[in-house]
Short mmCIF file of C-alpha atoms in Angstrom, two decimals:
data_model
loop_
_atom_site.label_atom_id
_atom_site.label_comp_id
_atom_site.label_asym_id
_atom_site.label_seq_id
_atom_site.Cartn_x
_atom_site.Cartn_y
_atom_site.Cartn_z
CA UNK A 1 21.78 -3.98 -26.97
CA UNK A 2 19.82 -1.45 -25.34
CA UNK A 3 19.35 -4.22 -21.98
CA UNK A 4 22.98 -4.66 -22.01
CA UNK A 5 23.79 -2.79 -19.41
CA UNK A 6 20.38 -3.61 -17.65
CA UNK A 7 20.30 -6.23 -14.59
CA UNK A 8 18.34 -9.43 -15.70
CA UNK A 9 15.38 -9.81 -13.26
CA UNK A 10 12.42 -12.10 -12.67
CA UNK A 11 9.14 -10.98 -11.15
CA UNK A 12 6.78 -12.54 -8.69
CA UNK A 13 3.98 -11.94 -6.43
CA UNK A 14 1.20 -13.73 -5.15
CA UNK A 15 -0.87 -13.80 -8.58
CA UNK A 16 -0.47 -12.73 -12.00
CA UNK A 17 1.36 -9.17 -11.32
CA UNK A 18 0.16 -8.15 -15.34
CA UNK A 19 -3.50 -8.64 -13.75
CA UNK A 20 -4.72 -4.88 -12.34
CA UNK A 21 -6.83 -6.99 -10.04
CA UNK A 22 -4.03 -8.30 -7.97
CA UNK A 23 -3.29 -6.85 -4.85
CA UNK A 24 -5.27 -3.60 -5.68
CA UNK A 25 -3.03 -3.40 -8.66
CA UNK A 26 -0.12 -2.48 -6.99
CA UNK A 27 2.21 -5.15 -8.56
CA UNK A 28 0.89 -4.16 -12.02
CA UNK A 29 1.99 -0.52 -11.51
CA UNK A 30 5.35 -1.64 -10.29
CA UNK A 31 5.45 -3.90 -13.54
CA UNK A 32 4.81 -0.91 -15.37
CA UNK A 33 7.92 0.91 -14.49
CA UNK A 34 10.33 -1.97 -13.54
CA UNK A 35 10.19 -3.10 -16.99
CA UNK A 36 11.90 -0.02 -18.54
CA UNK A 37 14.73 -0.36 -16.08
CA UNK A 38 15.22 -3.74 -15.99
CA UNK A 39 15.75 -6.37 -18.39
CA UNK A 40 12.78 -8.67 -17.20
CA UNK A 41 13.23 -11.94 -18.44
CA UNK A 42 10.83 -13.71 -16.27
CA UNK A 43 7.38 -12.54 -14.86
CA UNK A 44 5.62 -15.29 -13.21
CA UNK A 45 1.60 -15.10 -14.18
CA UNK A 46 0.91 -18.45 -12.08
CA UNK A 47 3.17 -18.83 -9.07
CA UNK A 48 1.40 -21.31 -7.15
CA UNK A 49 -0.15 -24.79 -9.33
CA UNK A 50 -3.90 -25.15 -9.74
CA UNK A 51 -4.37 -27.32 -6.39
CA UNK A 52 -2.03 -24.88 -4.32
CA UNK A 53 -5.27 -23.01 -2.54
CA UNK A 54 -7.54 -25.56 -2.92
CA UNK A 55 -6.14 -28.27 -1.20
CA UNK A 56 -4.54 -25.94 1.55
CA UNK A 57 -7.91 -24.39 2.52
CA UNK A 58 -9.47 -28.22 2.91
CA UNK A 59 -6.20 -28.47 4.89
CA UNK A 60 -7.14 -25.85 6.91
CA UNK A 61 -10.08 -26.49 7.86
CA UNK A 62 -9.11 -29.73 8.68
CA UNK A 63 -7.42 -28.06 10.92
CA UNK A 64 -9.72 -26.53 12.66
CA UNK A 65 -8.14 -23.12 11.69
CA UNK A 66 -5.00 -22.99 13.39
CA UNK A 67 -2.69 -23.98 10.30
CA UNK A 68 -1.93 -21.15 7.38
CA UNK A 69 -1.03 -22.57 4.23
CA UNK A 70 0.95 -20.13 2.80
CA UNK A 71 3.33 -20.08 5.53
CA UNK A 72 3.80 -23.94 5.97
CA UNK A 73 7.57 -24.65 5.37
CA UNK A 74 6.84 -27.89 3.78
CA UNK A 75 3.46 -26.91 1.67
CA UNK A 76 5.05 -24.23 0.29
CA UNK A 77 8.17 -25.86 -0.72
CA UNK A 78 5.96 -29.07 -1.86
CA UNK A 79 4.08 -26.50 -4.06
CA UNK A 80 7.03 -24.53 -4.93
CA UNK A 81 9.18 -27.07 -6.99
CA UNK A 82 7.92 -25.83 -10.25
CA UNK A 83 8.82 -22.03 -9.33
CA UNK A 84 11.93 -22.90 -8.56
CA UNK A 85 12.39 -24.84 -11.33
CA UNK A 86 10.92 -21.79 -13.66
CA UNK A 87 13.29 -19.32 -12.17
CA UNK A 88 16.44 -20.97 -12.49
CA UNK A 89 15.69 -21.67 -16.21
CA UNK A 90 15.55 -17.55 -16.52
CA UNK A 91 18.86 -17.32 -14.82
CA UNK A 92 18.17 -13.60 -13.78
CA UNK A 93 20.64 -11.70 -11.94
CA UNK A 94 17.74 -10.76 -9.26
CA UNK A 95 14.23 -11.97 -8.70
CA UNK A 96 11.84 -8.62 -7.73
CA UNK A 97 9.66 -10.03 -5.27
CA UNK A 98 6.61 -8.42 -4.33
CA UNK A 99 5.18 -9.02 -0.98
CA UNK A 100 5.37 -12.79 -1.79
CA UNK A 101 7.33 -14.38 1.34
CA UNK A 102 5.60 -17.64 1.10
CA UNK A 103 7.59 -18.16 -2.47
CA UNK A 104 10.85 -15.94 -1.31
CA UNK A 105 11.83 -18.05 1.09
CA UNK A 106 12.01 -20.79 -1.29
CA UNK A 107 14.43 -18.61 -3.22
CA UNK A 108 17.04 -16.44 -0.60
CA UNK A 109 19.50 -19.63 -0.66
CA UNK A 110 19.25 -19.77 -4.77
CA UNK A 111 19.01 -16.36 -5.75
CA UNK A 112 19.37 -12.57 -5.65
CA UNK A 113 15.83 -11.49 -4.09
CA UNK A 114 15.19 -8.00 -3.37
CA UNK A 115 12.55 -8.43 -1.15
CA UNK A 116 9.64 -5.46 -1.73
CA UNK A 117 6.76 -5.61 1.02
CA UNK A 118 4.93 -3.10 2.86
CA UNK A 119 5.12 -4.72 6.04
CA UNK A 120 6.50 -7.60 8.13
CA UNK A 121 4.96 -10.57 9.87
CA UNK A 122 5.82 -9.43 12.67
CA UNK A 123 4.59 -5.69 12.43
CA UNK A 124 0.78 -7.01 10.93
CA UNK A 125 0.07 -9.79 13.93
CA UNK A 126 -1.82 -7.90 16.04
CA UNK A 127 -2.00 -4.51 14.13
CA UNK A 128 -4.24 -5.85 11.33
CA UNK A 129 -7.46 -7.42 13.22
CA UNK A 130 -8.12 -9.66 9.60
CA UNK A 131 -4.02 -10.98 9.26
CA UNK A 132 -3.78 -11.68 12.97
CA UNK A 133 -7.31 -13.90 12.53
CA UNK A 134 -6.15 -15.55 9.31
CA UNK A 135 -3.41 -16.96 11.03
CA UNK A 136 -5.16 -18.71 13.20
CA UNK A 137 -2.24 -19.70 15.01
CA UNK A 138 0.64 -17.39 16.88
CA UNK A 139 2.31 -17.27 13.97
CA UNK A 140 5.55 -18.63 14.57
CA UNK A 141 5.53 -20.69 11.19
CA UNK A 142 4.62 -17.19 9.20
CA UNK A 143 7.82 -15.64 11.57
CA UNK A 144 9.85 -18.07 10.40
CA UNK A 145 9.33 -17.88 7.12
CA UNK A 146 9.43 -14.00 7.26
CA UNK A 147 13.23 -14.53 9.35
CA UNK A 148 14.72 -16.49 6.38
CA UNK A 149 13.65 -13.86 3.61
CA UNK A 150 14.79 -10.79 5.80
CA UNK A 151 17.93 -12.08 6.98
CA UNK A 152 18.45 -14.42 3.26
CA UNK A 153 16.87 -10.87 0.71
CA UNK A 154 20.08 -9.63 -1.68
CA UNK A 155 17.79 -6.08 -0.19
CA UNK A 156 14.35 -5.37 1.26
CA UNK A 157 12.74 -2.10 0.43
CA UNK A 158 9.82 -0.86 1.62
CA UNK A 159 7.56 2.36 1.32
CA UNK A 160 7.85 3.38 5.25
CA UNK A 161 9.74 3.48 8.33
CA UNK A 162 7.60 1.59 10.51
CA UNK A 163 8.50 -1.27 7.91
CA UNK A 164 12.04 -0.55 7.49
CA UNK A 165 12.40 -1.08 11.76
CA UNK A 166 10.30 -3.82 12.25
CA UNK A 167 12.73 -5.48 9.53
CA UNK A 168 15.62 -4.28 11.66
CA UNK A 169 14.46 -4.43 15.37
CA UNK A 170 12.13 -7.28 14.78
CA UNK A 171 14.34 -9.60 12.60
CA UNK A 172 17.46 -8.29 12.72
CA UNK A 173 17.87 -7.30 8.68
CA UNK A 174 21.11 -5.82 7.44
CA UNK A 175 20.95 -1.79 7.62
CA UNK A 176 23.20 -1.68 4.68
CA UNK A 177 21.03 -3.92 2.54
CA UNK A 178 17.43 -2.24 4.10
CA UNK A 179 15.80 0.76 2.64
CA UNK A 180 12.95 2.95 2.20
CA UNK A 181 11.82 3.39 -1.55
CA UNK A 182 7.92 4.53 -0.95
CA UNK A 183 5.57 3.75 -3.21
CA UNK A 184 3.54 5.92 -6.19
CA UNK A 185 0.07 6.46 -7.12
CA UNK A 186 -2.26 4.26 -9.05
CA UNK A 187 -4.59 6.79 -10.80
CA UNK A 188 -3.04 8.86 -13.85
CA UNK A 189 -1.55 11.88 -12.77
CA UNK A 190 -3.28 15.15 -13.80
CA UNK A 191 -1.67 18.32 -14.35
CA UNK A 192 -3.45 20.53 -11.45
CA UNK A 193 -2.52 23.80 -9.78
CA UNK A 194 -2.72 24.36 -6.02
CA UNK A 195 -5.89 24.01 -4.39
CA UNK A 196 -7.80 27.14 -3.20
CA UNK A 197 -10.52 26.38 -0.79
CA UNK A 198 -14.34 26.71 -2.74
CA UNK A 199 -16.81 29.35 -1.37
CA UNK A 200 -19.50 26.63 -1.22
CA UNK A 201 -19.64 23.66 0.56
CA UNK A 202 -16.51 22.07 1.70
CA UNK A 203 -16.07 18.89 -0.07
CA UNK A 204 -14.34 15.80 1.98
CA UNK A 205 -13.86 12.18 0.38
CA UNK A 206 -13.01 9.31 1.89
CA UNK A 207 -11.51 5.93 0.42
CA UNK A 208 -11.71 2.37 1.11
CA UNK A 209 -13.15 -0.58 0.98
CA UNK A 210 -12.97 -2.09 4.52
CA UNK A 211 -14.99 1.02 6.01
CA UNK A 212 -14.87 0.37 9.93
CA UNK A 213 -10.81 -0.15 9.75
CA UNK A 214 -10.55 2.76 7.78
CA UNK A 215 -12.36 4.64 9.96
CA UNK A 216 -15.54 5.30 8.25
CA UNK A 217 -18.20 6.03 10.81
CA UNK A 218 -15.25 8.45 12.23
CA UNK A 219 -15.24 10.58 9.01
CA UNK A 220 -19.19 10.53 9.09
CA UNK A 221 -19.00 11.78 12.43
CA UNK A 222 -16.38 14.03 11.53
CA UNK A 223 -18.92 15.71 8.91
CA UNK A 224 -21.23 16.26 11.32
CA UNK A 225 -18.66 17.93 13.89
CA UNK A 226 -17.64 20.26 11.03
CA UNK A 227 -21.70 20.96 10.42
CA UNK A 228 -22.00 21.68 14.20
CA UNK A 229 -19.25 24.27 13.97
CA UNK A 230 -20.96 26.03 11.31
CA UNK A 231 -18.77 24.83 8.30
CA UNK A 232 -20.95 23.42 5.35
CA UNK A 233 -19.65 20.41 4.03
CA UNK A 234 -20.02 17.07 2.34
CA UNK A 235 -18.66 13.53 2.53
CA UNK A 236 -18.16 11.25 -0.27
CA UNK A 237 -17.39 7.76 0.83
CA UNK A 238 -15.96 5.27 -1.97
CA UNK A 239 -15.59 1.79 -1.85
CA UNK A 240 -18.25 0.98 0.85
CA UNK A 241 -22.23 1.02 0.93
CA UNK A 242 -24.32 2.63 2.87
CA UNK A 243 -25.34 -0.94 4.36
CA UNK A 244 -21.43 -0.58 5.77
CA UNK A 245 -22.69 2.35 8.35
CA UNK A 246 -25.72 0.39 9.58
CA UNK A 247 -27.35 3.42 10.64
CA UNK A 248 -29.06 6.37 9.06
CA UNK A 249 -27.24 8.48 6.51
CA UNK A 250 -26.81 11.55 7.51
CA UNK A 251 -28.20 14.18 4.33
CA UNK A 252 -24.85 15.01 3.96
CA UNK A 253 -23.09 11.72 3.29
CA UNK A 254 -23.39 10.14 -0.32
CA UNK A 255 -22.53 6.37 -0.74
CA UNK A 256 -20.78 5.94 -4.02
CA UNK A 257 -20.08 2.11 -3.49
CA UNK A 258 -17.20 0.18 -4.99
CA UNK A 259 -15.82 2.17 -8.09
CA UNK A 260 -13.05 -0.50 -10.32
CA UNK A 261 -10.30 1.35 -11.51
CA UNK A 262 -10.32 -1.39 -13.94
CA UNK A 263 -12.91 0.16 -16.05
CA UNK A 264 -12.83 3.86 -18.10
CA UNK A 265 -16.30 4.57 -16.14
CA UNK A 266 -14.47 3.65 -13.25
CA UNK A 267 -11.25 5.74 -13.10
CA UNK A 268 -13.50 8.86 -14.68
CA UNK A 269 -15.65 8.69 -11.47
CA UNK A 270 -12.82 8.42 -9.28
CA UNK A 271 -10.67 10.72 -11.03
CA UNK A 272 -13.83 13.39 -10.69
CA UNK A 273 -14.80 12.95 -6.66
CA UNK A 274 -10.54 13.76 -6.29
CA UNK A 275 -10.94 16.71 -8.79
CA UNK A 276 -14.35 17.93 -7.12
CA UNK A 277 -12.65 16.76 -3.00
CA UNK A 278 -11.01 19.77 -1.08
CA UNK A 279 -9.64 17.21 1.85
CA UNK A 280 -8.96 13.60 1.55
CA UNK A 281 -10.13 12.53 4.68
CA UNK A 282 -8.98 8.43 6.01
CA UNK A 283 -9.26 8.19 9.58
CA UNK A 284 -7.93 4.65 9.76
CA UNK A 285 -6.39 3.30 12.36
CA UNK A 286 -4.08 0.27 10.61
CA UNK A 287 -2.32 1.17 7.80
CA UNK A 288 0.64 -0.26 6.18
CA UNK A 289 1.65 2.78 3.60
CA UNK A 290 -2.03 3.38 1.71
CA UNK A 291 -1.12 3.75 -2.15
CA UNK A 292 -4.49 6.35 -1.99
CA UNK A 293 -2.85 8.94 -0.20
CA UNK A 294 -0.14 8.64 -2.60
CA UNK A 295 -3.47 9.25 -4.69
CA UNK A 296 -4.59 12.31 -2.87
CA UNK A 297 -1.58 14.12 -3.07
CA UNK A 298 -0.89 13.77 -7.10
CA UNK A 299 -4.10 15.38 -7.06
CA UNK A 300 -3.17 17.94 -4.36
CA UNK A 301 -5.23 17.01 -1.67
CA UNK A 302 -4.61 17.64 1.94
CA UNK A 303 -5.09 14.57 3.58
CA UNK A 304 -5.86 14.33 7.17
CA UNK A 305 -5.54 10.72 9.10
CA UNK A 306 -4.40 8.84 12.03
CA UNK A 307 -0.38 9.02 12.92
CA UNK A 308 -0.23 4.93 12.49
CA UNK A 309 2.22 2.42 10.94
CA UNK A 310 3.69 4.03 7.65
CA UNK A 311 1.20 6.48 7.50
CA UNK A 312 3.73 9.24 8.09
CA UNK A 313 5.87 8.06 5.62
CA UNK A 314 3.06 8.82 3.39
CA UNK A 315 1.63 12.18 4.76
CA UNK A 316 3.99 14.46 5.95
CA UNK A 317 2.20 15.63 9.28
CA UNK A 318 1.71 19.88 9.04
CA UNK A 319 2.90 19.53 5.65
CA UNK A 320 0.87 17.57 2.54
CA UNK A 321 -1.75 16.95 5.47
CA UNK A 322 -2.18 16.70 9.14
CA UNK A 323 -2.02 13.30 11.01
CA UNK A 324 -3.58 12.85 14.71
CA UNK A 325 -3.11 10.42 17.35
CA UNK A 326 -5.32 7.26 18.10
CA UNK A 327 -7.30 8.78 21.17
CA UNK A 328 -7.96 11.54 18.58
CA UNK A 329 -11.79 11.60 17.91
CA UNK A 330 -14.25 13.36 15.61
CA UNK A 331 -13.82 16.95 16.95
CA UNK A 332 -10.25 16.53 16.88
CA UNK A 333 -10.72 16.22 12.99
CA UNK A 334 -13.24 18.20 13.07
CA UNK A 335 -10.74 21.02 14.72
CA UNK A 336 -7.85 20.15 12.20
CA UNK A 337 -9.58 20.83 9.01
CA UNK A 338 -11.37 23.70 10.83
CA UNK A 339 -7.69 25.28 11.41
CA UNK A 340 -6.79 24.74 8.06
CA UNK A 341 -9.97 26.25 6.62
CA UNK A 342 -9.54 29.45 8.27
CA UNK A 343 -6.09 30.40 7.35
CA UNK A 344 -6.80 29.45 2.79
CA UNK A 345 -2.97 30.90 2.12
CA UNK A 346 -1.91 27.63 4.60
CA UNK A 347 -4.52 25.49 2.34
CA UNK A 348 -3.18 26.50 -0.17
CA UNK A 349 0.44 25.72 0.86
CA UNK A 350 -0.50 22.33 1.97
CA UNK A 351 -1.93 21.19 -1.42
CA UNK A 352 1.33 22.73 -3.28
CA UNK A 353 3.27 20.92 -1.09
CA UNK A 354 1.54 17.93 -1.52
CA UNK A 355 1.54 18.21 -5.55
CA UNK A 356 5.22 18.25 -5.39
CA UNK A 357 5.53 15.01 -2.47
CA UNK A 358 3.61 13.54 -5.41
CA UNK A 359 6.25 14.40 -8.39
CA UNK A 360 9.52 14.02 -6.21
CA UNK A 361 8.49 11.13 -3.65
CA UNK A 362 5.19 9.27 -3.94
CA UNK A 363 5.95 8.54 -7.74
CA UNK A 364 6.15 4.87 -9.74
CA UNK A 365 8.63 6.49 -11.90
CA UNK A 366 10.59 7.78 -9.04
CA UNK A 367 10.03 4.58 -7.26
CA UNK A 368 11.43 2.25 -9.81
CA UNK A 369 14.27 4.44 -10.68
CA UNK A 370 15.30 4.16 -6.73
CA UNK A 371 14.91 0.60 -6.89
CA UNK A 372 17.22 0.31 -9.86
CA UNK A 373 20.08 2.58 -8.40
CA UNK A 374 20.11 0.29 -4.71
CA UNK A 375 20.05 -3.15 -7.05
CA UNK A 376 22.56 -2.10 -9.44
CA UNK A 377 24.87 -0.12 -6.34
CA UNK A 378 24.26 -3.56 -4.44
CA UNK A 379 25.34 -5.82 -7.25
CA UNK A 380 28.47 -3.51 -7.97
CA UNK A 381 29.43 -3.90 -3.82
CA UNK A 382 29.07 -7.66 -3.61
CA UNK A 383 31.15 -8.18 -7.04
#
């Protein structure tokens, strides 16, 4: 009885959303929480069949490149019959789907989607160097598909306003069914005070995997800028190897590699470089939300970045952090954190402030209890 009252949903993405692996585990975390506000009746483990990736990258390369799989109208229908099929077995009032357009579209004329992305189509091609390429094409067909599920979703939420617009400007989504829910953090959260800057060595760290979008021989340079100015520091880069740099690493820079938060060794080292880090420092210059800045500030780290796509609707610029333009280069950082290290009652501030963006903002909890209040509102207005 205690579902009652709960709105019957289904869950998809573009693999098995109970598998941390997928998608940086961002659709397990949302699983997490959704499934204490919703009566989930459905969560699809396998949403394509076995021959769905094979046979469309032979396809692919058949044709010479130019032709994306997952946005062919017809493949994706073809391969789609037993999704359908799955769903409307489940009868759920909505299906929660998570940046999974190739299956949504399948769905908008069937059922209630609430569409949950971080981006459009049309806001990656040409912002994201490796989506633009992997179309191959100009992506009209991956438009298209994008165009039904925007204008078809029941709602489409999304973690920042350079989302949200493209949505509206680019595809003309409903304001009344469009929102901006941002998105939590993927470590545990750990009870911390406020940071006070150390009186050793300043401590930066930097995350991610694909180190030259993320800006990684910027924060290395950055380091050195900070050394020139007379401010002892350290970098700690995660998720890339010192073979990423292709050059020689400065004495100050330590490698750590990729680090699984799949594994208790894993999330111990990762939770101790945040606990040891006095600035989270990602340079990058494409960025859709970034669920580790969410990261940084549960830990209360000032972050300092690039003012690009939903970054700001992560880091609140002068805030939890301090976000510079794109023609910004190493001094510029280096200058930034400089400021902020001479005045440590403003540090200070900053990490408080960013401890509490954490609790009241960049939150699953808070997340999924958002995303419950606009389904169940939006059911209640359509009847």
């Amino acid at each position: 009885m205690a579902n009652a009252a709960k709105p019957r949903a289904a869950v998809i993405t573009s693999g098995n959303p109970r598998d941390v692996a997928t998608w940086s585990g961002i659709p397990f975390h949302m699983l997490q929480v959704l499934e204490s506000r919703f009566d989930v009746v459905e969560v699809v483990e396998a949403p394509w069949p076995w021959w769905f990736h094979k046979f469309g990258k032979l396809l692919k390369l058949a044709a010479l490149g130019r032709w994306e799989y997952h946005f062919s109208a017809r493949y994706t229908a073809f391969a789609g019959r037993r999704l359908v099929a799955q769903l409307k077995a489940a009868r759920p009032d909505v299906v929660l789907a998570i940046s999974a357009s190739p299956m949504a579209h399948l769905l908008v004329d069937d059922f209630r989607v609430v569409n949950i992305a971080d981006a459009t189509v049309r806001s990656m091609l040409g912002y994201y160097d490796s989506f633009t390429q992997h179309m191959g094409g100009d992506g009209s067909a991956a438009n298209a598909i994008e165009a039904k599920v925007v204008s078809g979703a029941f709602l489409s939420l999304y973690p920042s306003a350079w989302a949200r617009d493209s949505a509206l400007n680019d595809y003309g989504a409903d304001a009344a069914r469009t929102q901006i829910i941002e998105w939590g953090s993927n470590i545990a959260a750990a009870t911390t005070a406020p940071r006070q800057l150390p009186d050793g060595p300043l401590r930066l760290l930097f995350v991610g995997i694909e180190f030259d979008r993320k800006g990684g021989p910027l924060a290395i340079a950055t380091a050195a800028a900070l050394a020139a100015r007379g401010i002892d520091c350290r970098l700690d880069i995660v998720g890339a190897s010192a073979d990423s740099f292709g050059g020689t690493v400065p004495a100050n820079v330590e490698f750590h590699g990729f680090v699984s938060k799949a594994t208790p060794e894993g999330r111990a080292k990762i939770a101790a470089l945040f606990a040891d880090a006095n600035f989270f420092l990602l340079p990058t210059r494409a960025e859709c939300f970034g669920i580790v800045f969410a990261e940084a500030a549960s830990r209360g780290l000032p972050t300092i970045s690039y003012a690009t796509g939903g970054v700001p609707s992560a880091v609140l610029s002068g805030v939890t952090g301090q976000l510079l333009p794109l023609d910004a280069g190493a001094d510029a950082f280096a200058d930034a954190i400089a400021a902020i290290v001479a005045s440590p009652t403003r540090y200070t501030e900053m990490s408080r402030a960013a401890l509490e963006d954490a609790r009241v903002r960049l939150d699953w909890g808070v997340w999924a209890d958002r995303v419950a209040a606009a389904v169940s509102a939006q059911l209640a207005i359509d009847g």
